[in-house]
Amino acid sequence: MLLSIDWDAFSGTRDLVFDAPIWGTRDWDHDRLTAWTDRARRRSGPGWRGLEADFPLYPGWEALRAYAGVPAFVTLSHADAWTWLQQYPPQDVLNLDSHHDLASLSGDPQRIRPGNWAGRGLTEGLIHSYTCLYPDWHAHLRVAEGFDLTRTHTEVAALLPATTLARVTLTRQAAPGAGLPDPAHVTSVLLVQSPAWTSPAHDAEFQVLARALRAQALVPPLRRPAP
């Protein structure tokens, strides 16, 4: 199987943070840095440290070090997942992510984007079956996709053909680090920074993980300077 890790499964938000990108954001350069700079300026504390109370780094990412030795890639955006998928025969994909990435109501549906790469991979035959594993902290975040899996499945069902939906599973971790496959069963790992959705305060930890996995860069991730 293939294992995809979106950093927004760990670099997340608390409940009722109304300027959090999990509520809905784009993936433009402005959203990757300027929007985060604006959030930091609205809070106290120098640099990015003022973000920590509302945008924590949740535990569990350290468990991913177990995949050291598995062929790994790191990239900026899940739009780059297409390059990764095309390197391997079609197989099952597990994606640890705060978003299902199966379809989006905005933009050109034919263009590969962070919000639709998995759905397109299923329909184009690059993915055999797909599991979105939401992080455990979604159980306490009412606006998150992983809070109410029945609701989210109903929303996804309206966006996908029935034949595609039959190959989709939505689930949530029971605890930090839970639900991850045995490294012996993983063909390759993709580590995605998603800077529009992840706090710059956690860029250093992301780089640490990428180095631990000896990940080859598809598109170099960002190390965003403090404001």
mmCIF file of C-alpha atoms in Angstrom:
data_model
loop_
_atom_site.group_PDB
_atom_site.id
_atom_site.type_symbol
_atom_site.label_atom_id
_atom_site.label_comp_id
_atom_site.label_asym_id
_atom_site.label_seq_id
_atom_site.Cartn_x
_atom_site.Cartn_y
_atom_site.Cartn_z
ATOM 1 C CA MET A 1 0.000 0.000 0.000
ATOM 2 C CA LEU A 2 0.937 3.671 -0.302
ATOM 3 C CA LEU A 3 0.934 5.971 2.746
ATOM 4 C CA SER A 4 0.236 9.679 2.394
ATOM 5 C CA ILE A 5 0.771 12.032 5.327
ATOM 6 C CA ASP A 6 -0.569 15.576 5.265
ATOM 7 C CA TRP A 7 1.142 17.724 7.887
ATOM 8 C CA ASP A 8 -2.237 19.300 8.687
ATOM 9 C CA ALA A 9 -3.064 16.066 10.495
ATOM 10 C CA PHE A 10 -0.662 17.321 13.189
ATOM 11 C CA SER A 11 -0.291 21.078 12.693
ATOM 12 C CA GLY A 12 -3.895 21.856 13.501
ATOM 13 C CA THR A 13 -6.205 24.138 15.434
ATOM 14 C CA ARG A 14 -8.256 24.304 18.604
ATOM 15 C CA ASP A 15 -12.047 24.417 18.499
ATOM 16 C CA LEU A 16 -13.773 27.753 17.847
ATOM 17 C CA VAL A 17 -10.756 29.484 16.323
ATOM 18 C CA PHE A 18 -12.637 31.411 13.691
ATOM 19 C CA ASP A 19 -9.672 32.452 11.554
ATOM 20 C CA ALA A 20 -8.381 28.877 11.318
ATOM 21 C CA PRO A 21 -7.761 27.685 7.750
ATOM 22 C CA ILE A 22 -9.576 24.409 8.488
ATOM 23 C CA TRP A 23 -12.815 26.411 8.092
ATOM 24 C CA GLY A 24 -11.965 26.750 4.421
ATOM 25 C CA THR A 25 -9.063 28.329 2.586
ATOM 26 C CA ARG A 26 -7.369 28.416 -0.790
ATOM 27 C CA ASP A 27 -3.878 27.227 -1.683
ATOM 28 C CA TRP A 28 -2.297 30.399 -2.999
ATOM 29 C CA ASP A 29 1.011 32.018 -2.040
ATOM 30 C CA HIS A 30 -0.932 34.556 0.042
ATOM 31 C CA ASP A 31 -2.503 31.757 2.087
ATOM 32 C CA ARG A 32 0.838 30.038 2.623
ATOM 33 C CA LEU A 33 2.592 32.980 4.271
ATOM 34 C CA THR A 34 0.760 36.318 4.327
ATOM 35 C CA ALA A 35 -2.413 34.881 5.871
ATOM 36 C CA TRP A 36 -0.338 33.264 8.618
ATOM 37 C CA THR A 37 1.542 36.522 9.196
ATOM 38 C CA ASP A 38 -1.805 38.283 9.649
ATOM 39 C CA ARG A 39 -2.952 35.630 12.136
ATOM 40 C CA ALA A 40 0.261 35.992 14.129
ATOM 41 C CA ARG A 41 -0.076 39.784 14.277
ATOM 42 C CA ARG A 42 -3.558 39.463 15.763
ATOM 43 C CA ARG A 43 -2.085 37.495 18.652
ATOM 44 C CA SER A 44 0.509 38.266 21.312
ATOM 45 C CA GLY A 45 4.054 36.986 21.278
ATOM 46 C CA PRO A 46 7.056 37.548 19.021
ATOM 47 C CA GLY A 47 7.470 35.713 15.738
ATOM 48 C CA TRP A 48 5.283 32.681 15.269
ATOM 49 C CA ARG A 49 5.090 31.779 18.972
ATOM 50 C CA GLY A 50 1.866 33.722 19.453
ATOM 51 C CA LEU A 51 0.118 31.170 17.238
ATOM 52 C CA GLU A 52 0.736 28.222 19.545
ATOM 53 C CA ALA A 53 -2.312 28.567 21.803
ATOM 54 C CA ASP A 54 -4.756 28.432 18.889
ATOM 55 C CA PHE A 55 -2.698 26.398 16.417
ATOM 56 C CA PRO A 56 -0.920 23.589 18.299
ATOM 57 C CA LEU A 57 1.255 20.794 17.018
ATOM 58 C CA TYR A 58 -0.682 17.705 18.044
ATOM 59 C CA PRO A 59 1.204 14.564 19.149
ATOM 60 C CA GLY A 60 1.645 11.455 17.060
ATOM 61 C CA TRP A 61 3.884 12.732 14.281
ATOM 62 C CA GLU A 62 6.907 11.249 16.019
ATOM 63 C CA ALA A 63 5.513 7.755 15.321
ATOM 64 C CA LEU A 64 6.134 8.332 11.619
ATOM 65 C CA ARG A 65 9.860 7.836 12.188
ATOM 66 C CA ALA A 66 9.023 4.118 12.027
ATOM 67 C CA TYR A 67 8.835 4.495 8.231
ATOM 68 C CA ALA A 68 12.525 5.373 7.925
ATOM 69 C CA GLY A 69 13.891 3.053 5.263
ATOM 70 C CA VAL A 70 10.676 3.001 3.229
ATOM 71 C CA PRO A 71 11.038 4.975 -0.028
ATOM 72 C CA ALA A 72 9.794 8.440 0.909
ATOM 73 C CA PHE A 73 9.055 11.709 -0.829
ATOM 74 C CA VAL A 74 8.325 15.178 0.510
ATOM 75 C CA THR A 75 6.455 17.933 -1.267
ATOM 76 C CA LEU A 76 4.738 21.256 -0.840
ATOM 77 C CA SER A 77 1.178 20.421 -1.904
ATOM 78 C CA HIS A 78 -1.020 17.377 -2.367
ATOM 79 C CA ALA A 79 -1.469 18.567 -5.961
ATOM 80 C CA ASP A 80 1.967 16.971 -6.428
ATOM 81 C CA ALA A 81 0.629 13.569 -5.353
ATOM 82 C CA TRP A 82 -0.037 12.732 -9.003
ATOM 83 C CA THR A 83 3.729 12.564 -9.633
ATOM 84 C CA TRP A 84 4.062 10.177 -6.684
ATOM 85 C CA LEU A 85 1.151 7.928 -7.665
ATOM 86 C CA GLN A 86 2.416 7.518 -11.213
ATOM 87 C CA GLN A 87 5.651 5.955 -9.958
ATOM 88 C CA TYR A 88 3.828 2.862 -8.641
ATOM 89 C CA PRO A 89 1.280 0.316 -9.860
ATOM 90 C CA PRO A 90 -2.290 1.032 -8.677
ATOM 91 C CA GLN A 91 -2.688 -0.027 -5.054
ATOM 92 C CA ASP A 92 -4.472 0.878 -1.839
ATOM 93 C CA VAL A 93 -3.763 4.352 -0.456
ATOM 94 C CA LEU A 94 -4.046 5.398 3.192
ATOM 95 C CA ASN A 95 -4.062 9.173 3.639
ATOM 96 C CA LEU A 96 -3.663 10.623 7.150
ATOM 97 C CA ASP A 97 -5.163 14.056 6.614
ATOM 98 C CA SER A 98 -7.548 16.689 7.959
ATOM 99 C CA HIS A 99 -9.325 16.716 4.565
ATOM 100 C CA HIS A 100 -10.604 13.843 2.433
ATOM 101 C CA ASP A 101 -9.147 15.287 -0.823
ATOM 102 C CA LEU A 102 -11.765 13.408 -2.866
ATOM 103 C CA ALA A 103 -13.547 16.300 -4.559
ATOM 104 C CA SER A 104 -14.078 20.018 -4.373
ATOM 105 C CA LEU A 105 -16.961 22.270 -5.336
ATOM 106 C CA SER A 106 -14.665 25.085 -6.482
ATOM 107 C CA GLY A 107 -12.247 25.396 -9.366
ATOM 108 C CA ASP A 108 -11.704 23.301 -12.470
ATOM 109 C CA PRO A 109 -12.582 19.666 -11.602
ATOM 110 C CA GLN A 110 -10.170 18.422 -14.293
ATOM 111 C CA ARG A 111 -7.142 20.128 -12.763
ATOM 112 C CA ILE A 112 -5.285 18.149 -10.088
ATOM 113 C CA ARG A 113 -5.511 20.130 -6.859
ATOM 114 C CA PRO A 114 -5.010 19.438 -3.140
ATOM 115 C CA GLY A 115 -8.762 18.957 -2.745
ATOM 116 C CA ASN A 116 -9.342 16.403 -5.498
ATOM 117 C CA TRP A 117 -6.154 14.406 -6.139
ATOM 118 C CA ALA A 118 -7.459 11.290 -4.353
ATOM 119 C CA GLY A 119 -10.795 11.270 -6.144
ATOM 120 C CA ARG A 120 -9.100 11.783 -9.478
ATOM 121 C CA GLY A 121 -6.636 9.003 -8.650
ATOM 122 C CA LEU A 122 -9.534 6.619 -8.048
ATOM 123 C CA THR A 123 -11.366 7.529 -11.247
ATOM 124 C CA GLU A 124 -8.190 7.473 -13.365
ATOM 125 C CA GLY A 125 -7.163 4.039 -12.075
ATOM 126 C CA LEU A 126 -4.055 5.176 -10.169
ATOM 127 C CA ILE A 127 -5.567 4.176 -6.796
ATOM 128 C CA HIS A 128 -7.202 0.808 -6.096
ATOM 129 C CA SER A 129 -8.939 1.754 -2.856
ATOM 130 C CA TYR A 130 -8.656 4.851 -0.692
ATOM 131 C CA THR A 131 -8.863 5.369 3.067
ATOM 132 C CA CYS A 132 -8.878 8.827 4.618
ATOM 133 C CA LEU A 133 -7.680 8.510 8.207
ATOM 134 C CA TYR A 134 -8.614 11.660 10.100
ATOM 135 C CA PRO A 135 -6.448 12.569 13.113
ATOM 136 C CA ASP A 136 -7.763 11.779 16.574
ATOM 137 C CA TRP A 137 -8.114 15.444 17.576
ATOM 138 C CA HIS A 138 -10.963 15.866 15.074
ATOM 139 C CA ALA A 139 -13.175 14.134 17.654
ATOM 140 C CA HIS A 140 -13.078 17.386 19.648
ATOM 141 C CA LEU A 141 -13.307 19.891 16.769
ATOM 142 C CA ARG A 142 -16.892 20.404 15.679
ATOM 143 C CA VAL A 143 -16.082 22.042 12.329
ATOM 144 C CA ALA A 144 -13.644 19.312 11.288
ATOM 145 C CA GLU A 145 -14.492 16.746 8.619
ATOM 146 C CA GLY A 146 -13.491 13.944 10.971
ATOM 147 C CA PHE A 147 -15.812 15.033 13.783
ATOM 148 C CA ASP A 148 -18.974 13.464 12.326
ATOM 149 C CA LEU A 149 -17.996 10.744 9.854
ATOM 150 C CA THR A 150 -21.604 10.030 8.849
ATOM 151 C CA ARG A 151 -22.115 13.670 7.909
ATOM 152 C CA THR A 152 -18.875 13.772 5.953
ATOM 153 C CA HIS A 153 -19.661 10.527 4.125
ATOM 154 C CA THR A 154 -23.025 11.978 3.082
ATOM 155 C CA GLU A 155 -21.292 15.090 1.742
ATOM 156 C CA VAL A 156 -18.744 12.992 -0.186
ATOM 157 C CA ALA A 157 -21.478 10.732 -1.596
ATOM 158 C CA ALA A 158 -23.032 13.740 -3.311
ATOM 159 C CA LEU A 159 -19.747 14.485 -5.093
ATOM 160 C CA LEU A 160 -18.601 11.054 -6.307
ATOM 161 C CA PRO A 161 -20.019 8.356 -8.596
ATOM 162 C CA ALA A 162 -21.309 5.325 -6.675
ATOM 163 C CA THR A 163 -18.628 3.081 -8.193
ATOM 164 C CA THR A 164 -15.919 5.399 -6.876
ATOM 165 C CA LEU A 165 -17.574 5.858 -3.480
ATOM 166 C CA ALA A 166 -17.594 2.069 -3.010
ATOM 167 C CA ARG A 167 -13.789 2.135 -2.905
ATOM 168 C CA VAL A 168 -13.615 4.902 -0.265
ATOM 169 C CA THR A 169 -13.360 4.544 3.518
ATOM 170 C CA LEU A 170 -13.499 7.447 5.975
ATOM 171 C CA THR A 171 -12.276 6.728 9.490
ATOM 172 C CA ARG A 172 -10.582 8.435 12.435
ATOM 173 C CA GLN A 173 -7.675 7.590 14.693
ATOM 174 C CA ALA A 174 -8.627 6.324 18.125
ATOM 175 C CA ALA A 175 -5.506 7.898 19.622
ATOM 176 C CA PRO A 176 -2.355 9.697 18.430
ATOM 177 C CA GLY A 177 -0.364 7.391 16.172
ATOM 178 C CA ALA A 178 -3.164 4.812 15.912
ATOM 179 C CA GLY A 179 -4.348 3.226 12.688
ATOM 180 C CA LEU A 180 -1.070 3.429 10.807
ATOM 181 C CA PRO A 181 0.083 0.431 8.738
ATOM 182 C CA ASP A 182 3.029 -1.822 9.449
ATOM 183 C CA PRO A 183 6.050 -0.323 7.641
ATOM 184 C CA ALA A 184 6.665 -3.746 6.068
ATOM 185 C CA HIS A 185 3.376 -3.337 4.178
ATOM 186 C CA VAL A 186 4.109 0.169 2.852
ATOM 187 C CA THR A 187 5.576 0.584 -0.623
ATOM 188 C CA SER A 188 6.198 4.329 -0.324
ATOM 189 C CA VAL A 189 5.456 7.351 1.875
ATOM 190 C CA LEU A 190 4.476 10.843 0.728
ATOM 191 C CA LEU A 191 4.916 13.660 3.251
ATOM 192 C CA VAL A 192 3.026 16.851 2.327
ATOM 193 C CA GLN A 193 3.577 20.214 4.009
ATOM 194 C CA SER A 194 0.340 21.976 2.918
ATOM 195 C CA PRO A 195 1.542 25.403 4.112
ATOM 196 C CA ALA A 196 -1.811 27.101 3.484
ATOM 197 C CA TRP A 197 -3.223 24.959 6.315
ATOM 198 C CA THR A 198 -0.207 24.381 8.610
ATOM 199 C CA SER A 199 1.373 26.795 11.057
ATOM 200 C CA PRO A 200 4.812 28.211 10.206
ATOM 201 C CA ALA A 201 5.687 27.595 13.862
ATOM 202 C CA HIS A 202 5.910 23.891 12.988
ATOM 203 C CA ASP A 203 8.024 24.103 9.843
ATOM 204 C CA ALA A 204 11.118 23.020 11.783
ATOM 205 C CA GLU A 205 9.471 19.814 13.032
ATOM 206 C CA PHE A 206 8.263 19.076 9.521
ATOM 207 C CA GLN A 207 11.820 19.378 8.222
ATOM 208 C CA VAL A 208 13.057 17.129 11.040
ATOM 209 C CA LEU A 209 10.573 14.436 10.026
ATOM 210 C CA ALA A 210 11.442 14.744 6.336
ATOM 211 C CA ARG A 211 15.121 14.275 7.170
ATOM 212 C CA ALA A 212 14.378 11.298 9.427
ATOM 213 C CA LEU A 213 12.556 9.632 6.523
ATOM 214 C CA ARG A 214 15.336 10.621 4.089
ATOM 215 C CA ALA A 215 12.552 11.955 1.905
ATOM 216 C CA GLN A 216 13.340 12.943 -1.655
ATOM 217 C CA ALA A 217 11.874 16.337 -2.573
ATOM 218 C CA LEU A 218 9.297 16.458 -5.367
ATOM 219 C CA VAL A 219 8.754 20.164 -4.676
ATOM 220 C CA PRO A 220 10.858 21.652 -1.847
ATOM 221 C CA PRO A 221 8.769 22.579 1.205
ATOM 222 C CA LEU A 222 8.856 26.029 2.772
ATOM 223 C CA ARG A 223 10.755 27.246 5.818
ATOM 224 C CA ARG A 224 8.807 30.428 6.462
ATOM 225 C CA PRO A 225 10.686 33.301 8.119
ATOM 226 C CA ALA A 226 9.302 34.820 11.301
ATOM 227 C CA PRO A 227 7.467 38.125 10.838
#
